[in-house]
Amino acid sequence: MSDTDAGLDHPVHAALTSRHAGLARSKGRALSYDAQVATFSALPPEPEPEDWTDLAALLGPGAFADLFSSPHEPPAGWEQVFTLDGLQLVLDVLPPRADLDVVPLGAGDSPAMRALVERTRPGPFWERTHEMGRYVGVRDGDRLVAMAGERLRPPGATEISAVCTAPEARGRGLAAALVTDAAHAIAERGEQPFLHVAASNTGAIALYERLGFRVRRAVVFRGYRTPG
């Protein structure tokens, strides 16, 4: 198995122990993103009982533990908050870039980015989520109406995330254009573009498959409450 494949199998842990180490907090071998960046936490690929104890101590009593696609079940006393069937997709052949005026987004755009996420609900996006990687968007005048960016960054790969379009701007191909732009930027660094999507989101899956993404594996997203 290549390092890239190993990272894709455990993307949160791989990112937090490599290119996102600067965004991590830890106790023992338990890891989590800074709370203003992301909710994701991770344990080693083969966790020991003390790793669960360290994660509970790291997050605090009664805290939310977003374990993303980790297949491991916590010990007794952890309350399950949600499970969600999902898919991990990878892109091997880049689609052609669209002719679109894409603008870079940064810290100064964070309020507009969060407002767009609040309207469109692509997934969690916090005050410092934009620090995880490169974000780009499309403006209609002064308003941000679409965006996409980079999230998990395990060795050799980068996840495309926060793909969203305001309702009044849909039907113009903005999501496809932004995903394509993000994929080209990732590939130009010699990395594998990948993404995650809820298995029930058939519209998004159809879009990604039209762009050339293929399903690498099925995953289950899981969240828990630490013992309180």
PDB file of C-alpha atoms in Angstrom:
ATOM      1  CA  MET A   1       0.000   0.000   0.000  1.00  0.00           C
ATOM      2  CA  SER A   2       1.343   3.439  -0.934  1.00  0.00           C
ATOM      3  CA  ASP A   3       1.643   6.302   1.559  1.00  0.00           C
ATOM      4  CA  THR A   4      -1.128   8.112  -0.319  1.00  0.00           C
ATOM      5  CA  ASP A   5      -3.475   5.118  -0.025  1.00  0.00           C
ATOM      6  CA  ALA A   6      -2.671   4.784   3.678  1.00  0.00           C
ATOM      7  CA  GLY A   7      -3.451   8.472   4.156  1.00  0.00           C
ATOM      8  CA  LEU A   8      -6.749   8.177   2.279  1.00  0.00           C
ATOM      9  CA  ASP A   9      -7.737   5.259   4.520  1.00  0.00           C
ATOM     10  CA  HIS A  10      -7.194   7.401   7.650  1.00  0.00           C
ATOM     11  CA  PRO A  11      -7.334  10.979   6.318  1.00  0.00           C
ATOM     12  CA  VAL A  12      -7.870  12.894   9.566  1.00  0.00           C
ATOM     13  CA  HIS A  13      -5.098  11.117  11.464  1.00  0.00           C
ATOM     14  CA  ALA A  14      -2.758  11.332   8.472  1.00  0.00           C
ATOM     15  CA  ALA A  15      -3.400  15.061   8.042  1.00  0.00           C
ATOM     16  CA  LEU A  16      -3.003  15.895  11.739  1.00  0.00           C
ATOM     17  CA  THR A  17       0.296  14.014  11.948  1.00  0.00           C
ATOM     18  CA  SER A  18       1.739  15.667   8.843  1.00  0.00           C
ATOM     19  CA  ARG A  19       0.719  18.802   6.939  1.00  0.00           C
ATOM     20  CA  HIS A  20      -1.915  19.912   9.456  1.00  0.00           C
ATOM     21  CA  ALA A  21       0.193  19.293  12.551  1.00  0.00           C
ATOM     22  CA  GLY A  22       0.241  23.050  13.133  1.00  0.00           C
ATOM     23  CA  LEU A  23      -3.555  23.059  13.465  1.00  0.00           C
ATOM     24  CA  ALA A  24      -3.630  20.135  15.900  1.00  0.00           C
ATOM     25  CA  ARG A  25      -3.995  19.702  19.635  1.00  0.00           C
ATOM     26  CA  SER A  26      -3.056  16.397  21.222  1.00  0.00           C
ATOM     27  CA  LYS A  27      -2.881  14.248  24.328  1.00  0.00           C
ATOM     28  CA  GLY A  28      -0.840  11.081  24.060  1.00  0.00           C
ATOM     29  CA  ARG A  29      -1.686   9.659  20.646  1.00  0.00           C
ATOM     30  CA  ALA A  30      -5.146  11.277  20.535  1.00  0.00           C
ATOM     31  CA  LEU A  31      -5.484  14.215  18.155  1.00  0.00           C
ATOM     32  CA  SER A  32      -8.037  16.870  17.285  1.00  0.00           C
ATOM     33  CA  TYR A  33      -8.135  20.030  15.240  1.00  0.00           C
ATOM     34  CA  ASP A  34      -8.245  23.339  17.052  1.00  0.00           C
ATOM     35  CA  ALA A  35     -11.924  23.925  17.778  1.00  0.00           C
ATOM     36  CA  GLN A  36     -12.027  27.063  15.594  1.00  0.00           C
ATOM     37  CA  VAL A  37     -10.659  25.114  12.607  1.00  0.00           C
ATOM     38  CA  ALA A  38     -12.641  21.855  12.546  1.00  0.00           C
ATOM     39  CA  THR A  39     -14.429  19.400  14.828  1.00  0.00           C
ATOM     40  CA  PHE A  40     -12.558  16.332  13.552  1.00  0.00           C
ATOM     41  CA  SER A  41     -10.658  14.133  15.983  1.00  0.00           C
ATOM     42  CA  ALA A  42      -8.501  11.094  15.331  1.00  0.00           C
ATOM     43  CA  LEU A  43      -6.897   8.119  16.986  1.00  0.00           C
ATOM     44  CA  PRO A  44      -4.123   5.897  15.589  1.00  0.00           C
ATOM     45  CA  PRO A  45      -5.265   3.376  12.964  1.00  0.00           C
ATOM     46  CA  GLU A  46      -5.190   0.651  15.643  1.00  0.00           C
ATOM     47  CA  PRO A  47      -6.214   2.457  18.862  1.00  0.00           C
ATOM     48  CA  GLU A  48      -5.561   1.119  22.343  1.00  0.00           C
ATOM     49  CA  PRO A  49      -7.912   1.675  25.321  1.00  0.00           C
ATOM     50  CA  GLU A  50      -5.660   4.440  26.659  1.00  0.00           C
ATOM     51  CA  ASP A  51      -6.022   6.305  23.358  1.00  0.00           C
ATOM     52  CA  TRP A  52      -9.777   6.611  23.945  1.00  0.00           C
ATOM     53  CA  THR A  53      -9.065   7.809  27.498  1.00  0.00           C
ATOM     54  CA  ASP A  54      -6.670  10.436  26.159  1.00  0.00           C
ATOM     55  CA  LEU A  55      -9.184  11.624  23.550  1.00  0.00           C
ATOM     56  CA  ALA A  56     -11.867  12.026  26.206  1.00  0.00           C
ATOM     57  CA  ALA A  57      -9.440  14.040  28.339  1.00  0.00           C
ATOM     58  CA  LEU A  58      -8.357  16.132  25.349  1.00  0.00           C
ATOM     59  CA  LEU A  59     -11.924  17.087  24.404  1.00  0.00           C
ATOM     60  CA  GLY A  60     -13.384  17.281  27.907  1.00  0.00           C
ATOM     61  CA  PRO A  61     -16.402  15.638  29.560  1.00  0.00           C
ATOM     62  CA  GLY A  62     -19.610  15.534  27.527  1.00  0.00           C
ATOM     63  CA  ALA A  63     -17.857  16.981  24.461  1.00  0.00           C
ATOM     64  CA  PHE A  64     -18.595  16.207  20.834  1.00  0.00           C
ATOM     65  CA  ALA A  65     -16.099  13.818  19.234  1.00  0.00           C
ATOM     66  CA  ASP A  66     -16.363  13.904  15.441  1.00  0.00           C
ATOM     67  CA  LEU A  67     -14.441  10.795  14.372  1.00  0.00           C
ATOM     68  CA  PHE A  68     -15.148  11.347  10.656  1.00  0.00           C
ATOM     69  CA  SER A  69     -14.700   8.015   8.822  1.00  0.00           C
ATOM     70  CA  SER A  70     -12.876   6.070  11.552  1.00  0.00           C
ATOM     71  CA  PRO A  71     -14.295   2.521  11.676  1.00  0.00           C
ATOM     72  CA  HIS A  72     -13.456   2.002  15.350  1.00  0.00           C
ATOM     73  CA  GLU A  73     -16.171   1.842  18.017  1.00  0.00           C
ATOM     74  CA  PRO A  74     -15.482   3.648  21.306  1.00  0.00           C
ATOM     75  CA  PRO A  75     -15.640   1.903  24.677  1.00  0.00           C
ATOM     76  CA  ALA A  76     -18.660   1.905  26.967  1.00  0.00           C
ATOM     77  CA  GLY A  77     -19.782   5.305  28.196  1.00  0.00           C
ATOM     78  CA  TRP A  78     -19.480   7.115  24.867  1.00  0.00           C
ATOM     79  CA  GLU A  79     -22.849   8.244  23.521  1.00  0.00           C
ATOM     80  CA  GLN A  80     -23.427   7.937  19.783  1.00  0.00           C
ATOM     81  CA  VAL A  81     -24.578  11.269  18.301  1.00  0.00           C
ATOM     82  CA  PHE A  82     -24.867  10.333  14.621  1.00  0.00           C
ATOM     83  CA  THR A  83     -23.886   7.931  11.876  1.00  0.00           C
ATOM     84  CA  LEU A  84     -24.046   8.793   8.186  1.00  0.00           C
ATOM     85  CA  ASP A  85     -23.257   6.599   5.194  1.00  0.00           C
ATOM     86  CA  GLY A  86     -20.850   8.268   2.797  1.00  0.00           C
ATOM     87  CA  LEU A  87     -18.479   7.768  -0.101  1.00  0.00           C
ATOM     88  CA  GLN A  88     -14.871   8.721  -0.685  1.00  0.00           C
ATOM     89  CA  LEU A  89     -14.146   9.669  -4.306  1.00  0.00           C
ATOM     90  CA  VAL A  90     -10.834  10.278  -6.070  1.00  0.00           C
ATOM     91  CA  LEU A  91      -9.976  11.995  -9.349  1.00  0.00           C
ATOM     92  CA  ASP A  92      -7.433  10.418 -11.702  1.00  0.00           C
ATOM     93  CA  VAL A  93      -7.959  12.422 -14.920  1.00  0.00           C
ATOM     94  CA  LEU A  94      -8.481  16.183 -14.740  1.00  0.00           C
ATOM     95  CA  PRO A  95     -11.464  17.711 -16.566  1.00  0.00           C
ATOM     96  CA  PRO A  96     -10.817  20.860 -18.638  1.00  0.00           C
ATOM     97  CA  ARG A  97     -10.931  24.134 -16.757  1.00  0.00           C
ATOM     98  CA  ALA A  98     -13.992  26.328 -17.258  1.00  0.00           C
ATOM     99  CA  ASP A  99     -13.785  29.938 -18.396  1.00  0.00           C
ATOM    100  CA  LEU A 100     -14.758  31.532 -15.102  1.00  0.00           C
ATOM    101  CA  ASP A 101     -13.530  34.457 -13.034  1.00  0.00           C
ATOM    102  CA  VAL A 102     -12.446  32.636  -9.878  1.00  0.00           C
ATOM    103  CA  VAL A 103     -11.157  34.734  -6.972  1.00  0.00           C
ATOM    104  CA  PRO A 104      -8.953  33.587  -4.069  1.00  0.00           C
ATOM    105  CA  LEU A 105     -10.507  33.712  -0.614  1.00  0.00           C
ATOM    106  CA  GLY A 106      -8.710  34.304   2.665  1.00  0.00           C
ATOM    107  CA  ALA A 107      -9.083  35.446   6.254  1.00  0.00           C
ATOM    108  CA  GLY A 108     -10.787  38.692   5.276  1.00  0.00           C
ATOM    109  CA  ASP A 109     -13.473  36.732   3.447  1.00  0.00           C
ATOM    110  CA  SER A 110     -14.248  34.464   6.401  1.00  0.00           C
ATOM    111  CA  PRO A 111     -17.534  36.208   7.374  1.00  0.00           C
ATOM    112  CA  ALA A 112     -18.838  35.982   3.800  1.00  0.00           C
ATOM    113  CA  MET A 113     -17.716  32.366   3.515  1.00  0.00           C
ATOM    114  CA  ARG A 114     -19.460  31.419   6.742  1.00  0.00           C
ATOM    115  CA  ALA A 115     -22.610  33.281   5.694  1.00  0.00           C
ATOM    116  CA  LEU A 116     -22.701  31.323   2.423  1.00  0.00           C
ATOM    117  CA  VAL A 117     -22.189  28.045   4.281  1.00  0.00           C
ATOM    118  CA  GLU A 118     -25.007  28.962   6.672  1.00  0.00           C
ATOM    119  CA  ARG A 119     -27.337  29.437   3.699  1.00  0.00           C
ATOM    120  CA  THR A 120     -26.334  26.317   1.780  1.00  0.00           C
ATOM    121  CA  ARG A 121     -25.282  23.774   4.449  1.00  0.00           C
ATOM    122  CA  PRO A 122     -22.461  21.916   2.653  1.00  0.00           C
ATOM    123  CA  GLY A 123     -20.994  20.872   6.011  1.00  0.00           C
ATOM    124  CA  PRO A 124     -19.391  22.457   9.076  1.00  0.00           C
ATOM    125  CA  PHE A 125     -17.298  25.577   8.520  1.00  0.00           C
ATOM    126  CA  TRP A 126     -15.793  27.456  11.439  1.00  0.00           C
ATOM    127  CA  GLU A 127     -13.977  30.729  12.028  1.00  0.00           C
ATOM    128  CA  ARG A 128     -10.581  29.359  10.982  1.00  0.00           C
ATOM    129  CA  THR A 129     -11.587  26.553   8.603  1.00  0.00           C
ATOM    130  CA  HIS A 130     -10.137  28.556   5.731  1.00  0.00           C
ATOM    131  CA  GLU A 131      -6.667  27.948   7.206  1.00  0.00           C
ATOM    132  CA  MET A 132      -6.852  24.282   6.181  1.00  0.00           C
ATOM    133  CA  GLY A 133      -5.943  25.072   2.575  1.00  0.00           C
ATOM    134  CA  ARG A 134      -6.674  27.066  -0.560  1.00  0.00           C
ATOM    135  CA  TYR A 135     -10.196  28.472  -1.025  1.00  0.00           C
ATOM    136  CA  VAL A 136     -11.653  30.070  -4.128  1.00  0.00           C
ATOM    137  CA  GLY A 137     -14.997  31.624  -4.950  1.00  0.00           C
ATOM    138  CA  VAL A 138     -17.187  33.443  -7.429  1.00  0.00           C
ATOM    139  CA  ARG A 139     -18.651  36.874  -6.740  1.00  0.00           C
ATOM    140  CA  ASP A 140     -21.755  38.488  -8.158  1.00  0.00           C
ATOM    141  CA  GLY A 141     -20.873  42.112  -7.660  1.00  0.00           C
ATOM    142  CA  ASP A 142     -19.754  42.318  -4.037  1.00  0.00           C
ATOM    143  CA  ARG A 143     -21.590  39.160  -2.962  1.00  0.00           C
ATOM    144  CA  LEU A 144     -19.911  35.779  -2.634  1.00  0.00           C
ATOM    145  CA  VAL A 145     -22.283  33.361  -4.401  1.00  0.00           C
ATOM    146  CA  ALA A 146     -20.192  30.178  -4.712  1.00  0.00           C
ATOM    147  CA  MET A 147     -17.038  28.668  -3.279  1.00  0.00           C
ATOM    148  CA  ALA A 148     -14.943  25.539  -2.857  1.00  0.00           C
ATOM    149  CA  GLY A 149     -11.728  24.780  -1.043  1.00  0.00           C
ATOM    150  CA  GLU A 150      -9.311  22.351   0.533  1.00  0.00           C
ATOM    151  CA  ARG A 151      -9.847  20.549   3.814  1.00  0.00           C
ATOM    152  CA  LEU A 152      -8.035  17.360   4.894  1.00  0.00           C
ATOM    153  CA  ARG A 153      -4.468  17.146   3.595  1.00  0.00           C
ATOM    154  CA  PRO A 154      -2.893  13.732   4.215  1.00  0.00           C
ATOM    155  CA  PRO A 155       0.480  13.083   2.556  1.00  0.00           C
ATOM    156  CA  GLY A 156       0.180  13.004  -1.231  1.00  0.00           C
ATOM    157  CA  ALA A 157      -3.481  14.029  -1.393  1.00  0.00           C
ATOM    158  CA  THR A 158      -5.818  16.946  -0.695  1.00  0.00           C
ATOM    159  CA  GLU A 159      -9.561  16.854  -0.063  1.00  0.00           C
ATOM    160  CA  ILE A 160     -11.915  19.224  -1.886  1.00  0.00           C
ATOM    161  CA  SER A 161     -14.653  20.496   0.421  1.00  0.00           C
ATOM    162  CA  ALA A 162     -17.093  23.332   1.213  1.00  0.00           C
ATOM    163  CA  VAL A 163     -18.516  23.161  -2.309  1.00  0.00           C
ATOM    164  CA  CYS A 164     -21.581  25.399  -2.252  1.00  0.00           C
ATOM    165  CA  THR A 165     -23.611  27.783  -4.397  1.00  0.00           C
ATOM    166  CA  ALA A 166     -26.189  30.327  -3.274  1.00  0.00           C
ATOM    167  CA  PRO A 167     -29.711  29.365  -4.423  1.00  0.00           C
ATOM    168  CA  GLU A 168     -30.044  32.389  -6.697  1.00  0.00           C
ATOM    169  CA  ALA A 169     -26.809  31.479  -8.535  1.00  0.00           C
ATOM    170  CA  ARG A 170     -27.509  27.794  -9.197  1.00  0.00           C
ATOM    171  CA  GLY A 171     -27.793  26.394 -12.692  1.00  0.00           C
ATOM    172  CA  ARG A 172     -24.734  28.293 -13.971  1.00  0.00           C
ATOM    173  CA  GLY A 173     -22.188  25.486 -13.515  1.00  0.00           C
ATOM    174  CA  LEU A 174     -20.359  27.311 -10.731  1.00  0.00           C
ATOM    175  CA  ALA A 175     -19.874  24.275  -8.488  1.00  0.00           C
ATOM    176  CA  ALA A 176     -18.408  22.215 -11.330  1.00  0.00           C
ATOM    177  CA  ALA A 177     -16.093  25.061 -12.322  1.00  0.00           C
ATOM    178  CA  LEU A 178     -14.850  25.605  -8.766  1.00  0.00           C
ATOM    179  CA  VAL A 179     -14.295  21.890  -8.113  1.00  0.00           C
ATOM    180  CA  THR A 180     -12.354  21.702 -11.388  1.00  0.00           C
ATOM    181  CA  ASP A 181     -10.241  24.726 -10.417  1.00  0.00           C
ATOM    182  CA  ALA A 182      -9.503  23.185  -7.019  1.00  0.00           C
ATOM    183  CA  ALA A 183      -8.614  19.828  -8.584  1.00  0.00           C
ATOM    184  CA  HIS A 184      -6.161  21.442 -11.022  1.00  0.00           C
ATOM    185  CA  ALA A 185      -4.447  23.364  -8.214  1.00  0.00           C
ATOM    186  CA  ILE A 186      -4.072  20.161  -6.199  1.00  0.00           C
ATOM    187  CA  ALA A 187      -2.797  18.127  -9.159  1.00  0.00           C
ATOM    188  CA  GLU A 188      -0.290  20.862 -10.032  1.00  0.00           C
ATOM    189  CA  ARG A 189       1.322  20.204  -6.651  1.00  0.00           C
ATOM    190  CA  GLY A 190       1.641  16.520  -7.577  1.00  0.00           C
ATOM    191  CA  GLU A 191      -1.173  15.467  -5.224  1.00  0.00           C
ATOM    192  CA  GLN A 192      -4.297  13.318  -5.565  1.00  0.00           C
ATOM    193  CA  PRO A 193      -7.601  15.258  -5.474  1.00  0.00           C
ATOM    194  CA  PHE A 194     -10.273  13.510  -3.415  1.00  0.00           C
ATOM    195  CA  LEU A 195     -13.503  14.335  -1.643  1.00  0.00           C
ATOM    196  CA  HIS A 196     -16.236  12.917   0.556  1.00  0.00           C
ATOM    197  CA  VAL A 197     -19.972  13.034   0.044  1.00  0.00           C
ATOM    198  CA  ALA A 198     -23.049  11.670   1.815  1.00  0.00           C
ATOM    199  CA  ALA A 199     -24.251   8.528   0.051  1.00  0.00           C
ATOM    200  CA  SER A 200     -27.757  10.016  -0.066  1.00  0.00           C
ATOM    201  CA  ASN A 201     -26.592  13.139  -1.942  1.00  0.00           C
ATOM    202  CA  THR A 202     -27.212  11.718  -5.387  1.00  0.00           C
ATOM    203  CA  GLY A 203     -27.114  15.120  -7.102  1.00  0.00           C
ATOM    204  CA  ALA A 204     -23.606  15.873  -5.856  1.00  0.00           C
ATOM    205  CA  ILE A 205     -22.416  12.347  -6.661  1.00  0.00           C
ATOM    206  CA  ALA A 206     -23.709  12.686 -10.236  1.00  0.00           C
ATOM    207  CA  LEU A 207     -21.858  16.019 -10.602  1.00  0.00           C
ATOM    208  CA  TYR A 208     -18.596  14.591  -9.321  1.00  0.00           C
ATOM    209  CA  GLU A 209     -18.845  11.528 -11.548  1.00  0.00           C
ATOM    210  CA  ARG A 210     -19.450  13.764 -14.581  1.00  0.00           C
ATOM    211  CA  LEU A 211     -16.204  15.545 -13.704  1.00  0.00           C
ATOM    212  CA  GLY A 212     -14.360  12.216 -13.630  1.00  0.00           C
ATOM    213  CA  PHE A 213     -14.335  11.315  -9.941  1.00  0.00           C
ATOM    214  CA  ARG A 214     -14.685   7.628  -9.100  1.00  0.00           C
ATOM    215  CA  VAL A 215     -15.739   5.969  -5.878  1.00  0.00           C
ATOM    216  CA  ARG A 216     -12.716   4.670  -3.996  1.00  0.00           C
ATOM    217  CA  ARG A 217     -14.563   3.270  -0.998  1.00  0.00           C
ATOM    218  CA  ALA A 218     -17.706   3.489   1.082  1.00  0.00           C
ATOM    219  CA  VAL A 219     -17.325   5.092   4.515  1.00  0.00           C
ATOM    220  CA  VAL A 220     -19.467   5.722   7.572  1.00  0.00           C
ATOM    221  CA  PHE A 221     -19.177   9.102   9.270  1.00  0.00           C
ATOM    222  CA  ARG A 222     -19.558   8.850  13.061  1.00  0.00           C
ATOM    223  CA  GLY A 223     -19.890  11.286  15.921  1.00  0.00           C
ATOM    224  CA  TYR A 224     -19.967  10.602  19.665  1.00  0.00           C
ATOM    225  CA  ARG A 225     -20.302  12.364  23.011  1.00  0.00           C
ATOM    226  CA  THR A 226     -17.434  11.757  25.428  1.00  0.00           C
ATOM    227  CA  PRO A 227     -18.290  10.343  28.861  1.00  0.00           C
ATOM    228  CA  GLY A 228     -19.545  13.144  31.039  1.00  0.00           C
TER     229      GLY A 228
END
